[in-house]
mmCIF file of C-alpha atoms in Angstrom:
data_model
loop_
_atom_site.group_PDB
_atom_site.id
_atom_site.type_symbol
_atom_site.label_atom_id
_atom_site.label_comp_id
_atom_site.label_asym_id
_atom_site.label_seq_id
_atom_site.Cartn_x
_atom_site.Cartn_y
_atom_site.Cartn_z
ATOM 1 C CA UNK E 1 -23.433 -3.061 -19.036
ATOM 2 C CA UNK E 2 -19.444 -3.682 -17.069
ATOM 3 C CA UNK E 3 -21.009 -3.502 -14.036
ATOM 4 C CA UNK E 4 -22.573 -6.463 -11.862
ATOM 5 C CA UNK E 5 -25.862 -6.443 -11.007
ATOM 6 C CA UNK E 6 -27.225 -6.374 -7.384
ATOM 7 C CA UNK E 7 -24.661 -4.799 -4.657
ATOM 8 C CA UNK E 8 -23.012 -7.788 -3.532
ATOM 9 C CA UNK E 9 -19.137 -9.279 -3.472
ATOM 10 C CA UNK E 10 -18.992 -11.813 -6.204
ATOM 11 C CA UNK E 11 -16.299 -14.073 -4.602
ATOM 12 C CA UNK E 12 -16.434 -16.826 -7.332
ATOM 13 C CA UNK E 13 -15.665 -14.009 -9.736
ATOM 14 C CA UNK E 14 -13.248 -12.490 -8.277
ATOM 15 C CA UNK E 15 -11.264 -14.868 -7.428
ATOM 16 C CA UNK E 16 -11.489 -16.823 -11.239
ATOM 17 C CA UNK E 17 -10.404 -13.512 -12.513
ATOM 18 C CA UNK E 18 -6.622 -13.534 -10.543
ATOM 19 C CA UNK E 19 -6.270 -17.209 -10.931
ATOM 20 C CA UNK E 20 -6.437 -15.646 -14.688
ATOM 21 C CA UNK E 21 -4.401 -12.998 -14.283
ATOM 22 C CA UNK E 22 -2.007 -15.445 -12.194
ATOM 23 C CA UNK E 23 -1.901 -18.857 -14.168
ATOM 24 C CA UNK E 24 -2.108 -16.366 -17.226
ATOM 25 C CA UNK E 25 -0.538 -14.339 -19.849
ATOM 26 C CA UNK E 26 -1.321 -10.489 -18.877
ATOM 27 C CA UNK E 27 -3.492 -9.234 -22.389
ATOM 28 C CA UNK E 28 -0.879 -6.555 -23.906
ATOM 29 C CA UNK E 29 -0.556 -3.092 -22.611
ATOM 30 C CA UNK E 30 1.054 -3.927 -19.336
ATOM 31 C CA UNK E 31 3.278 -5.118 -21.930
ATOM 32 C CA UNK E 32 4.632 -1.529 -20.189
ATOM 33 C CA UNK E 33 4.676 -2.886 -16.531
ATOM 34 C CA UNK E 34 6.790 -4.947 -17.263
ATOM 35 C CA UNK E 35 9.342 -3.156 -14.600
ATOM 36 C CA UNK E 36 6.318 -3.495 -11.870
ATOM 37 C CA UNK E 37 5.721 -6.595 -12.418
ATOM 38 C CA UNK E 38 6.646 -7.201 -8.504
ATOM 39 C CA UNK E 39 3.960 -4.484 -7.344
ATOM 40 C CA UNK E 40 1.966 -6.708 -9.498
ATOM 41 C CA UNK E 41 2.299 -9.997 -8.772
ATOM 42 C CA UNK E 42 2.132 -8.786 -5.678
ATOM 43 C CA UNK E 43 -1.368 -7.896 -5.752
ATOM 44 C CA UNK E 44 -2.078 -10.507 -7.560
ATOM 45 C CA UNK E 45 -1.743 -13.420 -5.123
ATOM 46 C CA UNK E 46 -2.909 -10.462 -2.058
ATOM 47 C CA UNK E 47 -5.639 -10.269 -3.731
ATOM 48 C CA UNK E 48 -6.238 -14.685 -4.208
ATOM 49 C CA UNK E 49 -5.125 -13.904 0.214
ATOM 50 C CA UNK E 50 -7.816 -11.648 1.154
ATOM 51 C CA UNK E 51 -10.660 -13.850 -1.058
ATOM 52 C CA UNK E 52 -9.632 -17.019 1.322
ATOM 53 C CA UNK E 53 -8.194 -18.993 -1.580
ATOM 54 C CA UNK E 54 -4.535 -19.082 -1.209
ATOM 55 C CA UNK E 55 -1.605 -20.630 -3.741
ATOM 56 C CA UNK E 56 -0.368 -24.666 -3.854
ATOM 57 C CA UNK E 57 2.527 -25.028 -2.594
ATOM 58 C CA UNK E 58 4.231 -25.774 -5.986
ATOM 59 C CA UNK E 59 2.722 -22.008 -6.310
ATOM 60 C CA UNK E 60 3.608 -20.838 -3.015
ATOM 61 C CA UNK E 61 7.926 -22.151 -4.235
ATOM 62 C CA UNK E 62 7.608 -20.417 -7.138
ATOM 63 C CA UNK E 63 6.548 -17.308 -6.408
ATOM 64 C CA UNK E 64 9.603 -17.723 -3.306
ATOM 65 C CA UNK E 65 12.184 -18.642 -6.371
ATOM 66 C CA UNK E 66 11.134 -16.219 -8.472
ATOM 67 C CA UNK E 67 10.907 -12.985 -5.481
ATOM 68 C CA UNK E 68 14.561 -13.684 -4.681
ATOM 69 C CA UNK E 69 16.266 -14.023 -7.627
ATOM 70 C CA UNK E 70 15.528 -10.042 -7.631
ATOM 71 C CA UNK E 71 17.234 -9.465 -5.095
ATOM 72 C CA UNK E 72 19.723 -7.132 -5.815
ATOM 73 C CA UNK E 73 23.744 -7.565 -4.953
ATOM 74 C CA UNK E 74 23.671 -4.339 -3.528
ATOM 75 C CA UNK E 75 20.552 -4.378 -0.973
ATOM 76 C CA UNK E 76 17.006 -4.088 -2.628
ATOM 77 C CA UNK E 77 14.625 -6.171 -4.729
ATOM 78 C CA UNK E 78 14.964 -4.932 -8.748
ATOM 79 C CA UNK E 79 10.996 -4.975 -9.964
ATOM 80 C CA UNK E 80 11.244 -7.589 -13.150
ATOM 81 C CA UNK E 81 13.669 -10.269 -14.744
ATOM 82 C CA UNK E 82 14.145 -7.986 -16.777
ATOM 83 C CA UNK E 83 15.754 -4.857 -14.341
ATOM 84 C CA UNK E 84 18.057 -8.149 -12.659
ATOM 85 C CA UNK E 85 20.201 -9.664 -14.473
ATOM 86 C CA UNK E 86 21.050 -13.169 -13.731
ATOM 87 C CA UNK E 87 24.591 -13.715 -11.538
ATOM 88 C CA UNK E 88 25.009 -9.848 -12.458
ATOM 89 C CA UNK E 89 25.554 -6.276 -10.446
ATOM 90 C CA UNK E 90 23.519 -4.887 -13.465
ATOM 91 C CA UNK E 91 20.098 -3.494 -12.962
ATOM 92 C CA UNK E 92 18.500 -0.657 -10.685
ATOM 93 C CA UNK E 93 16.659 -1.784 -7.074
ATOM 94 C CA UNK E 94 13.971 0.676 -5.503
ATOM 95 C CA UNK E 95 11.529 0.940 -3.037
ATOM 96 C CA UNK E 96 8.376 -0.550 -4.338
ATOM 97 C CA UNK E 97 10.252 -3.403 -5.702
ATOM 98 C CA UNK E 98 11.640 -4.108 -2.299
ATOM 99 C CA UNK E 99 8.390 -2.625 -0.863
ATOM 100 C CA UNK E 100 6.343 -5.567 -2.838
ATOM 101 C CA UNK E 101 8.892 -8.442 -2.518
ATOM 102 C CA UNK E 102 8.619 -8.525 1.426
ATOM 103 C CA UNK E 103 5.202 -8.146 1.078
ATOM 104 C CA UNK E 104 5.115 -11.576 -1.297
ATOM 105 C CA UNK E 105 7.686 -13.737 0.833
ATOM 106 C CA UNK E 106 4.637 -13.226 3.191
ATOM 107 C CA UNK E 107 1.955 -14.174 0.668
ATOM 108 C CA UNK E 108 3.865 -17.360 0.510
ATOM 109 C CA UNK E 109 4.180 -19.224 3.666
ATOM 110 C CA UNK E 110 1.472 -17.351 5.008
ATOM 111 C CA UNK E 111 -1.743 -19.828 4.952
ATOM 112 C CA UNK E 112 0.648 -23.108 5.514
ATOM 113 C CA UNK E 113 -0.371 -23.675 8.892
ATOM 114 C CA UNK E 114 3.480 -24.511 9.691
ATOM 115 C CA UNK E 115 5.251 -21.496 12.168
ATOM 116 C CA UNK E 116 8.619 -23.380 10.602
ATOM 117 C CA UNK E 117 7.321 -21.744 6.794
ATOM 118 C CA UNK E 118 5.882 -18.407 8.517
ATOM 119 C CA UNK E 119 9.136 -17.575 10.992
ATOM 120 C CA UNK E 120 11.140 -18.289 8.008
ATOM 121 C CA UNK E 121 9.609 -16.101 4.649
ATOM 122 C CA UNK E 122 11.882 -14.150 4.996
ATOM 123 C CA UNK E 123 14.711 -16.058 4.617
ATOM 124 C CA UNK E 124 17.311 -15.901 2.391
ATOM 125 C CA UNK E 125 16.516 -11.682 2.376
ATOM 126 C CA UNK E 126 20.161 -9.717 2.989
ATOM 127 C CA UNK E 127 18.871 -7.696 5.398
ATOM 128 C CA UNK E 128 21.308 -5.591 6.491
ATOM 129 C CA UNK E 129 22.798 -4.719 2.827
ATOM 130 C CA UNK E 130 19.085 -3.359 2.400
ATOM 131 C CA UNK E 131 18.665 -1.490 4.969
ATOM 132 C CA UNK E 132 22.180 0.273 4.644
ATOM 133 C CA UNK E 133 20.780 0.206 1.013
ATOM 134 C CA UNK E 134 17.441 1.935 2.756
ATOM 135 C CA UNK E 135 19.324 4.375 4.626
ATOM 136 C CA UNK E 136 20.949 5.616 0.782
ATOM 137 C CA UNK E 137 18.049 6.854 -0.001
ATOM 138 C CA UNK E 138 17.272 9.245 2.782
ATOM 139 C CA UNK E 139 18.278 12.699 0.941
ATOM 140 C CA UNK E 140 21.276 15.024 3.399
ATOM 141 C CA UNK E 141 19.569 18.065 2.474
ATOM 142 C CA UNK E 142 15.277 18.099 3.455
ATOM 143 C CA UNK E 143 14.736 14.331 5.124
ATOM 144 C CA UNK E 144 13.291 12.390 2.252
ATOM 145 C CA UNK E 145 13.249 9.209 0.743
ATOM 146 C CA UNK E 146 14.454 9.027 -2.909
ATOM 147 C CA UNK E 147 13.093 5.175 -5.339
ATOM 148 C CA UNK E 148 16.299 4.479 -5.986
ATOM 149 C CA UNK E 149 20.763 5.096 -6.969
ATOM 150 C CA UNK E 150 22.350 5.761 -9.776
ATOM 151 C CA UNK E 151 26.202 5.814 -10.027
ATOM 152 C CA UNK E 152 25.990 5.547 -5.744
ATOM 153 C CA UNK E 153 23.592 9.682 -5.216
ATOM 154 C CA UNK E 154 19.773 9.173 -4.209
ATOM 155 C CA UNK E 155 17.320 9.482 -7.436
ATOM 156 C CA UNK E 156 13.010 9.622 -8.213
ATOM 157 C CA UNK E 157 11.898 12.514 -7.107
ATOM 158 C CA UNK E 158 10.293 13.540 -2.324
ATOM 159 C CA UNK E 159 7.222 11.644 -4.034
ATOM 160 C CA UNK E 160 6.214 11.501 -0.205
ATOM 161 C CA UNK E 161 3.815 7.887 -1.842
ATOM 162 C CA UNK E 162 8.773 7.023 -1.244
ATOM 163 C CA UNK E 163 8.627 7.780 2.737
ATOM 164 C CA UNK E 164 5.961 5.837 2.958
ATOM 165 C CA UNK E 165 7.675 3.016 1.410
ATOM 166 C CA UNK E 166 10.248 3.179 3.165
ATOM 167 C CA UNK E 167 8.229 3.409 6.738
ATOM 168 C CA UNK E 168 7.014 0.119 5.794
ATOM 169 C CA UNK E 169 10.596 -1.978 4.643
ATOM 170 C CA UNK E 170 12.096 -0.210 7.779
ATOM 171 C CA UNK E 171 8.547 -1.679 9.993
ATOM 172 C CA UNK E 172 8.971 -5.124 7.637
ATOM 173 C CA UNK E 173 13.524 -5.994 8.844
ATOM 174 C CA UNK E 174 12.943 -4.080 12.508
ATOM 175 C CA UNK E 175 9.784 -4.062 14.090
ATOM 176 C CA UNK E 176 10.309 -2.226 17.961
ATOM 177 C CA UNK E 177 13.643 -3.545 18.881
ATOM 178 C CA UNK E 178 15.563 -1.038 20.911
ATOM 179 C CA UNK E 179 17.067 1.891 18.323
ATOM 180 C CA UNK E 180 21.257 -0.281 20.038
ATOM 181 C CA UNK E 181 20.582 -2.995 19.598
ATOM 182 C CA UNK E 182 23.210 -3.095 16.930
ATOM 183 C CA UNK E 183 21.350 -5.909 14.942
ATOM 184 C CA UNK E 184 19.718 -3.215 14.258
ATOM 185 C CA UNK E 185 22.687 -1.791 11.815
ATOM 186 C CA UNK E 186 21.895 2.370 10.086
ATOM 187 C CA UNK E 187 18.964 3.552 10.981
ATOM 188 C CA UNK E 188 16.857 6.539 9.111
ATOM 189 C CA UNK E 189 17.145 9.916 10.127
ATOM 190 C CA UNK E 190 13.433 9.315 11.172
ATOM 191 C CA UNK E 191 13.248 12.866 13.313
ATOM 192 C CA UNK E 192 13.574 14.304 9.749
ATOM 193 C CA UNK E 193 11.317 12.114 7.567
ATOM 194 C CA UNK E 194 9.275 13.312 10.416
ATOM 195 C CA UNK E 195 9.468 16.070 10.387
ATOM 196 C CA UNK E 196 9.672 16.082 5.929
ATOM 197 C CA UNK E 197 6.260 14.560 6.607
ATOM 198 C CA UNK E 198 4.544 17.048 8.243
ATOM 199 C CA UNK E 199 5.309 19.141 5.559
ATOM 200 C CA UNK E 200 3.344 17.946 2.795
ATOM 201 C CA UNK E 201 0.097 19.447 4.210
ATOM 202 C CA UNK E 202 -1.916 21.227 2.979
ATOM 203 C CA UNK E 203 -4.197 24.192 3.450
ATOM 204 C CA UNK E 204 -7.344 22.759 2.820
ATOM 205 C CA UNK E 205 -6.407 19.751 5.075
ATOM 206 C CA UNK E 206 -5.067 17.359 3.028
ATOM 207 C CA UNK E 207 -1.505 16.276 1.892
ATOM 208 C CA UNK E 208 0.638 16.833 -1.648
ATOM 209 C CA UNK E 209 3.117 15.251 -2.851
ATOM 210 C CA UNK E 210 5.762 16.980 -1.321
ATOM 211 C CA UNK E 211 5.046 20.244 0.332
ATOM 212 C CA UNK E 212 2.033 22.600 0.963
ATOM 213 C CA UNK E 213 2.264 24.097 -2.477
ATOM 214 C CA UNK E 214 1.345 20.665 -4.337
ATOM 215 C CA UNK E 215 -2.501 19.876 -4.383
ATOM 216 C CA UNK E 216 -3.577 17.808 -1.670
ATOM 217 C CA UNK E 217 -4.736 14.341 -2.962
ATOM 218 C CA UNK E 218 -6.775 11.370 -0.999
ATOM 219 C CA UNK E 219 -3.422 8.877 -1.887
ATOM 220 C CA UNK E 220 -0.542 11.029 -0.498
ATOM 221 C CA UNK E 221 -2.725 11.749 2.098
ATOM 222 C CA UNK E 222 -3.173 7.794 2.801
ATOM 223 C CA UNK E 223 1.094 7.412 2.337
ATOM 224 C CA UNK E 224 1.168 10.022 4.603
ATOM 225 C CA UNK E 225 -0.434 8.922 7.514
ATOM 226 C CA UNK E 226 0.557 5.102 7.409
ATOM 227 C CA UNK E 227 4.744 5.931 7.307
ATOM 228 C CA UNK E 228 4.383 7.975 10.898
ATOM 229 C CA UNK E 229 2.043 4.987 11.634
ATOM 230 C CA UNK E 230 4.009 2.734 10.997
ATOM 231 C CA UNK E 231 7.447 4.512 11.730
ATOM 232 C CA UNK E 232 5.054 5.033 15.268
ATOM 233 C CA UNK E 233 6.100 1.693 15.795
ATOM 234 C CA UNK E 234 3.325 -0.801 16.663
ATOM 235 C CA UNK E 235 0.009 -1.140 14.237
ATOM 236 C CA UNK E 236 -2.449 -0.392 17.090
ATOM 237 C CA UNK E 237 -4.747 1.729 17.541
ATOM 238 C CA UNK E 238 -3.608 3.730 19.844
ATOM 239 C CA UNK E 239 -0.561 4.588 18.141
ATOM 240 C CA UNK E 240 -2.094 5.459 14.557
ATOM 241 C CA UNK E 241 -3.912 7.855 16.571
ATOM 242 C CA UNK E 242 -0.733 8.829 18.339
ATOM 243 C CA UNK E 243 1.262 9.619 15.987
ATOM 244 C CA UNK E 244 -1.620 11.843 13.550
ATOM 245 C CA UNK E 245 -1.987 13.954 16.778
ATOM 246 C CA UNK E 246 1.724 14.752 16.693
ATOM 247 C CA UNK E 247 2.757 15.559 14.004
ATOM 248 C CA UNK E 248 -0.584 16.594 11.710
ATOM 249 C CA UNK E 249 -0.425 20.220 11.861
ATOM 250 C CA UNK E 250 -4.033 20.113 11.571
ATOM 251 C CA UNK E 251 -6.710 17.230 11.875
ATOM 252 C CA UNK E 252 -9.312 19.541 11.994
ATOM 253 C CA UNK E 253 -8.810 20.157 8.148
ATOM 254 C CA UNK E 254 -7.351 16.860 7.762
ATOM 255 C CA UNK E 255 -10.511 15.040 8.672
ATOM 256 C CA UNK E 256 -12.930 17.366 6.829
ATOM 257 C CA UNK E 257 -10.304 16.524 3.635
ATOM 258 C CA UNK E 258 -10.874 13.260 3.972
ATOM 259 C CA UNK E 259 -15.005 12.893 4.515
ATOM 260 C CA UNK E 260 -15.675 15.720 1.973
ATOM 261 C CA UNK E 261 -13.905 12.757 -0.433
ATOM 262 C CA UNK E 262 -17.550 11.555 0.006
ATOM 263 C CA UNK E 263 -20.622 12.515 -3.395
ATOM 264 C CA UNK E 264 -24.496 11.670 -3.637
ATOM 265 C CA UNK E 265 -23.245 9.888 -7.029
ATOM 266 C CA UNK E 266 -25.547 10.222 -9.914
ATOM 267 C CA UNK E 267 -25.127 8.125 -13.099
ATOM 268 C CA UNK E 268 -27.031 10.257 -15.103
ATOM 269 C CA UNK E 269 -24.682 13.036 -14.199
ATOM 270 C CA UNK E 270 -21.263 11.302 -15.598
ATOM 271 C CA UNK E 271 -22.496 10.631 -18.522
ATOM 272 C CA UNK E 272 -23.504 14.202 -18.535
ATOM 273 C CA UNK E 273 -20.314 15.226 -17.990
ATOM 274 C CA UNK E 274 -18.193 12.454 -19.348
ATOM 275 C CA UNK E 275 -16.590 14.632 -22.327
ATOM 276 C CA UNK E 276 -16.597 17.093 -20.118
ATOM 277 C CA UNK E 277 -14.253 16.840 -16.910
ATOM 278 C CA UNK E 278 -12.745 20.603 -16.476
ATOM 279 C CA UNK E 279 -16.633 21.131 -15.935
ATOM 280 C CA UNK E 280 -17.698 18.597 -13.625
ATOM 281 C CA UNK E 281 -18.372 19.384 -9.905
ATOM 282 C CA UNK E 282 -18.785 17.203 -7.095
ATOM 283 C CA UNK E 283 -22.293 17.232 -5.695
ATOM 284 C CA UNK E 284 -22.027 19.059 -2.484
ATOM 285 C CA UNK E 285 -21.761 16.666 0.707
ATOM 286 C CA UNK E 286 -23.936 18.425 3.251
ATOM 287 C CA UNK E 287 -26.136 16.383 0.240
ATOM 288 C CA UNK E 288 -26.297 13.610 2.055
ATOM 289 C CA UNK E 289 -27.612 14.289 5.484
ATOM 290 C CA UNK E 290 -30.486 17.225 3.685
ATOM 291 C CA UNK E 291 -31.262 14.511 0.847
ATOM 292 C CA UNK E 292 -31.623 11.767 3.712
ATOM 293 C CA UNK E 293 -29.566 8.218 3.413
ATOM 294 C CA UNK E 294 -29.003 8.300 -0.853
ATOM 295 C CA UNK E 295 -28.826 4.384 -2.747
ATOM 296 C CA UNK E 296 -25.146 5.779 -3.703
ATOM 297 C CA UNK E 297 -22.018 7.176 -2.825
ATOM 298 C CA UNK E 298 -18.572 7.916 -5.021
ATOM 299 C CA UNK E 299 -15.910 9.597 -3.483
ATOM 300 C CA UNK E 300 -12.808 11.046 -5.073
ATOM 301 C CA UNK E 301 -9.121 11.568 -4.571
ATOM 302 C CA UNK E 302 -9.084 16.012 -5.747
ATOM 303 C CA UNK E 303 -12.227 18.513 -5.623
ATOM 304 C CA UNK E 304 -13.900 18.144 -8.079
ATOM 305 C CA UNK E 305 -13.786 15.054 -9.445
ATOM 306 C CA UNK E 306 -15.073 11.701 -10.865
ATOM 307 C CA UNK E 307 -15.892 8.481 -8.246
ATOM 308 C CA UNK E 308 -12.895 6.448 -9.046
ATOM 309 C CA UNK E 309 -12.486 2.872 -7.336
ATOM 310 C CA UNK E 310 -9.099 3.012 -6.060
ATOM 311 C CA UNK E 311 -9.975 6.709 -4.374
ATOM 312 C CA UNK E 312 -12.508 4.600 -1.703
ATOM 313 C CA UNK E 313 -9.410 2.621 -0.557
ATOM 314 C CA UNK E 314 -6.990 5.833 0.357
ATOM 315 C CA UNK E 315 -10.478 7.446 1.977
ATOM 316 C CA UNK E 316 -11.705 4.681 4.521
ATOM 317 C CA UNK E 317 -7.461 3.839 4.463
ATOM 318 C CA UNK E 318 -6.066 6.962 6.575
ATOM 319 C CA UNK E 319 -10.495 7.651 8.131
ATOM 320 C CA UNK E 320 -10.001 4.062 9.278
ATOM 321 C CA UNK E 321 -5.606 5.296 10.855
ATOM 322 C CA UNK E 322 -7.495 7.936 12.847
ATOM 323 C CA UNK E 323 -9.166 5.937 14.040
ATOM 324 C CA UNK E 324 -12.206 7.778 12.056
ATOM 325 C CA UNK E 325 -14.397 4.603 10.320
ATOM 326 C CA UNK E 326 -17.126 6.258 11.273
ATOM 327 C CA UNK E 327 -17.533 8.843 9.210
ATOM 328 C CA UNK E 328 -17.811 6.892 6.083
ATOM 329 C CA UNK E 329 -21.251 6.308 4.647
ATOM 330 C CA UNK E 330 -19.968 2.440 4.588
ATOM 331 C CA UNK E 331 -23.129 1.004 3.250
ATOM 332 C CA UNK E 332 -24.460 3.972 0.276
ATOM 333 C CA UNK E 333 -20.443 2.786 -0.042
ATOM 334 C CA UNK E 334 -20.257 -0.634 -0.633
ATOM 335 C CA UNK E 335 -23.015 -0.133 -2.645
ATOM 336 C CA UNK E 336 -20.920 1.982 -5.475
ATOM 337 C CA UNK E 337 -18.192 -0.510 -5.157
ATOM 338 C CA UNK E 338 -20.069 -3.794 -6.385
ATOM 339 C CA UNK E 339 -22.980 -2.232 -8.222
ATOM 340 C CA UNK E 340 -21.184 0.506 -10.592
ATOM 341 C CA UNK E 341 -17.710 -0.313 -10.104
ATOM 342 C CA UNK E 342 -17.866 -4.232 -9.846
ATOM 343 C CA UNK E 343 -16.548 -6.115 -13.821
ATOM 344 C CA UNK E 344 -19.265 -9.350 -14.696
ATOM 345 C CA UNK E 345 -16.285 -10.711 -15.208
ATOM 346 C CA UNK E 346 -14.526 -10.554 -11.517
ATOM 347 C CA UNK E 347 -12.193 -8.018 -10.596
ATOM 348 C CA UNK E 348 -13.659 -3.270 -10.554
ATOM 349 C CA UNK E 349 -12.820 -1.114 -13.196
ATOM 350 C CA UNK E 350 -11.782 1.979 -12.445
ATOM 351 C CA UNK E 351 -14.505 4.567 -13.267
ATOM 352 C CA UNK E 352 -18.536 3.552 -14.364
ATOM 353 C CA UNK E 353 -17.938 0.653 -17.956
ATOM 354 C CA UNK E 354 -14.809 0.562 -17.581
ATOM 355 C CA UNK E 355 -12.774 -3.121 -17.635
ATOM 356 C CA UNK E 356 -11.548 -4.697 -14.665
ATOM 357 C CA UNK E 357 -6.895 -3.549 -14.450
ATOM 358 C CA UNK E 358 -5.146 -5.123 -11.748
ATOM 359 C CA UNK E 359 -5.140 -1.840 -9.459
ATOM 360 C CA UNK E 360 -8.502 -0.779 -9.459
ATOM 361 C CA UNK E 361 -8.977 -3.970 -8.490
ATOM 362 C CA UNK E 362 -7.248 -5.164 -5.999
ATOM 363 C CA UNK E 363 -7.752 -1.359 -3.519
ATOM 364 C CA UNK E 364 -11.293 -1.646 -4.990
ATOM 365 C CA UNK E 365 -10.829 -5.120 -2.220
ATOM 366 C CA UNK E 366 -8.987 -3.295 -0.430
ATOM 367 C CA UNK E 367 -11.180 -0.705 0.175
ATOM 368 C CA UNK E 368 -14.272 -2.971 0.289
ATOM 369 C CA UNK E 369 -12.206 -5.556 2.706
ATOM 370 C CA UNK E 370 -11.180 -1.880 5.914
ATOM 371 C CA UNK E 371 -15.053 -0.914 5.597
ATOM 372 C CA UNK E 372 -15.632 -4.978 7.304
ATOM 373 C CA UNK E 373 -16.808 -6.938 3.987
ATOM 374 C CA UNK E 374 -17.400 -10.249 5.934
ATOM 375 C CA UNK E 375 -16.983 -11.779 2.090
ATOM 376 C CA UNK E 376 -13.180 -10.847 2.909
ATOM 377 C CA UNK E 377 -10.054 -11.059 5.724
ATOM 378 C CA UNK E 378 -9.134 -8.937 7.968
ATOM 379 C CA UNK E 379 -7.336 -6.149 6.987
ATOM 380 C CA UNK E 380 -3.863 -4.236 8.193
ATOM 381 C CA UNK E 381 -3.751 -1.141 6.548
ATOM 382 C CA UNK E 382 -0.839 0.337 6.547
ATOM 383 C CA UNK E 383 0.648 -1.816 4.608
ATOM 384 C CA UNK E 384 -2.376 -2.746 2.993
ATOM 385 C CA UNK E 385 -2.481 -6.762 2.947
ATOM 386 C CA UNK E 386 -4.001 -9.257 5.455
ATOM 387 C CA UNK E 387 -4.250 -8.947 9.134
ATOM 388 C CA UNK E 388 -2.667 -12.171 8.498
ATOM 389 C CA UNK E 389 -0.244 -11.989 6.154
ATOM 390 C CA UNK E 390 0.889 -8.847 9.172
ATOM 391 C CA UNK E 391 1.310 -10.693 11.942
ATOM 392 C CA UNK E 392 3.543 -13.560 9.384
ATOM 393 C CA UNK E 393 5.587 -10.689 8.314
ATOM 394 C CA UNK E 394 6.543 -9.551 11.917
ATOM 395 C CA UNK E 395 7.050 -13.257 12.665
ATOM 396 C CA UNK E 396 9.972 -14.025 9.865
ATOM 397 C CA UNK E 397 11.190 -10.521 10.759
ATOM 398 C CA UNK E 398 12.476 -11.998 13.976
ATOM 399 C CA UNK E 399 13.086 -15.009 12.692
ATOM 400 C CA UNK E 400 15.461 -13.798 10.412
ATOM 401 C CA UNK E 401 16.699 -11.464 13.637
ATOM 402 C CA UNK E 402 17.127 -15.274 15.391
ATOM 403 C CA UNK E 403 19.363 -16.735 12.211
ATOM 404 C CA UNK E 404 21.685 -13.358 12.297
ATOM 405 C CA UNK E 405 22.220 -13.631 16.423
ATOM 406 C CA UNK E 406 23.177 -17.506 15.460
ATOM 407 C CA UNK E 407 25.498 -17.369 12.979
ATOM 408 C CA UNK E 408 27.031 -13.939 14.793
ATOM 409 C CA UNK E 409 26.942 -16.626 18.474
ATOM 410 C CA UNK E 410 28.784 -18.796 16.315
ATOM 411 C CA UNK E 411 31.503 -16.466 14.083
ATOM 412 C CA UNK E 412 32.407 -15.349 18.227
ATOM 413 C CA UNK E 413 32.401 -19.246 19.260
ATOM 414 C CA UNK E 414 34.492 -20.381 15.900
ATOM 415 C CA UNK E 415 37.034 -17.131 16.064
ATOM 416 C CA UNK E 416 39.508 -18.766 17.797
ATOM 417 C CA UNK E 417 39.377 -16.278 21.143
ATOM 418 C CA UNK E 418 39.344 -18.499 23.234
#
């Protein structure tokens, strides 16, 4: 049996799992994920942060040094040292690496008890180059954002996940500064970006990968909603709901899609269909009420798919952005995560009986955090990290802007004009 017994979050085992991930070589299958090493690193340190087990001062320094070593001279961050040769302009910066690099820098500073550490978390980030690089990633034809530049041109699909990461990077380095301020550099075309995101809603209310013709998906739905929330300036419930009301074509259908990601979980029925994914039919949501309070609630990301740990985050996170957390059956959902996919060695597996992995283990924690798990830190849904880290990011951004102002002022005073 892979899952732990009982229905509680085993904090001690989770901390041990994440410390093993941080302090030792990962298993051989992770070798293929070298290009996303920054992402894996962020999930590991952010999990320990949510579990209130911060890195040591030596580990903080090592994290910061490593992240900054992956900064590309042309703007942005590369995914690993393999893709960012030291001292060379070779290598490729990409959106995901840049998003998680900034979060990791904040994670290396948060919780030290020093305001200076948090204010200087982004010290060394080439902000203007990064923002200009970000602007070049936006496509002229439809306003979508690409993953990276190749020979000066944006490449890598029109995926709405790119829009989410671009909005996150923009918020982390710009905040809600007035657009006319010269510190802003060249901004994204926000009107076209918002229009593009709005067009991803499908006939059933969910959001698709790029357009309304694609299949709706819980992950894409969260990314679309979170991008709109981040582009609405400061993260607050009022702004979140305002963004959805204003830019989502059919909010009622969206809520229906998210609520129907939940279904009564029966382990024996999943076992019967292990070899037959195509014929697996989910239980009707109505049975959640008709059968009384269920012991376990599963959650999927698309119609007629099996329960999966990560989809609890995509659905719960999306409902929180819409200020409708009450539509989530929290206790039965929490019981599924802690009783079915929580692993005896710590972490979470993807599905029943699966071994833990970094991706599902992190999103299992964030799902529980957004459901109000008292053993975890409060979560910032838009950035998918603790609220404490999000606050540190805002301080780091202000510190970076203040440093830029100071340098500009010194340059003005010493230019010989006076």
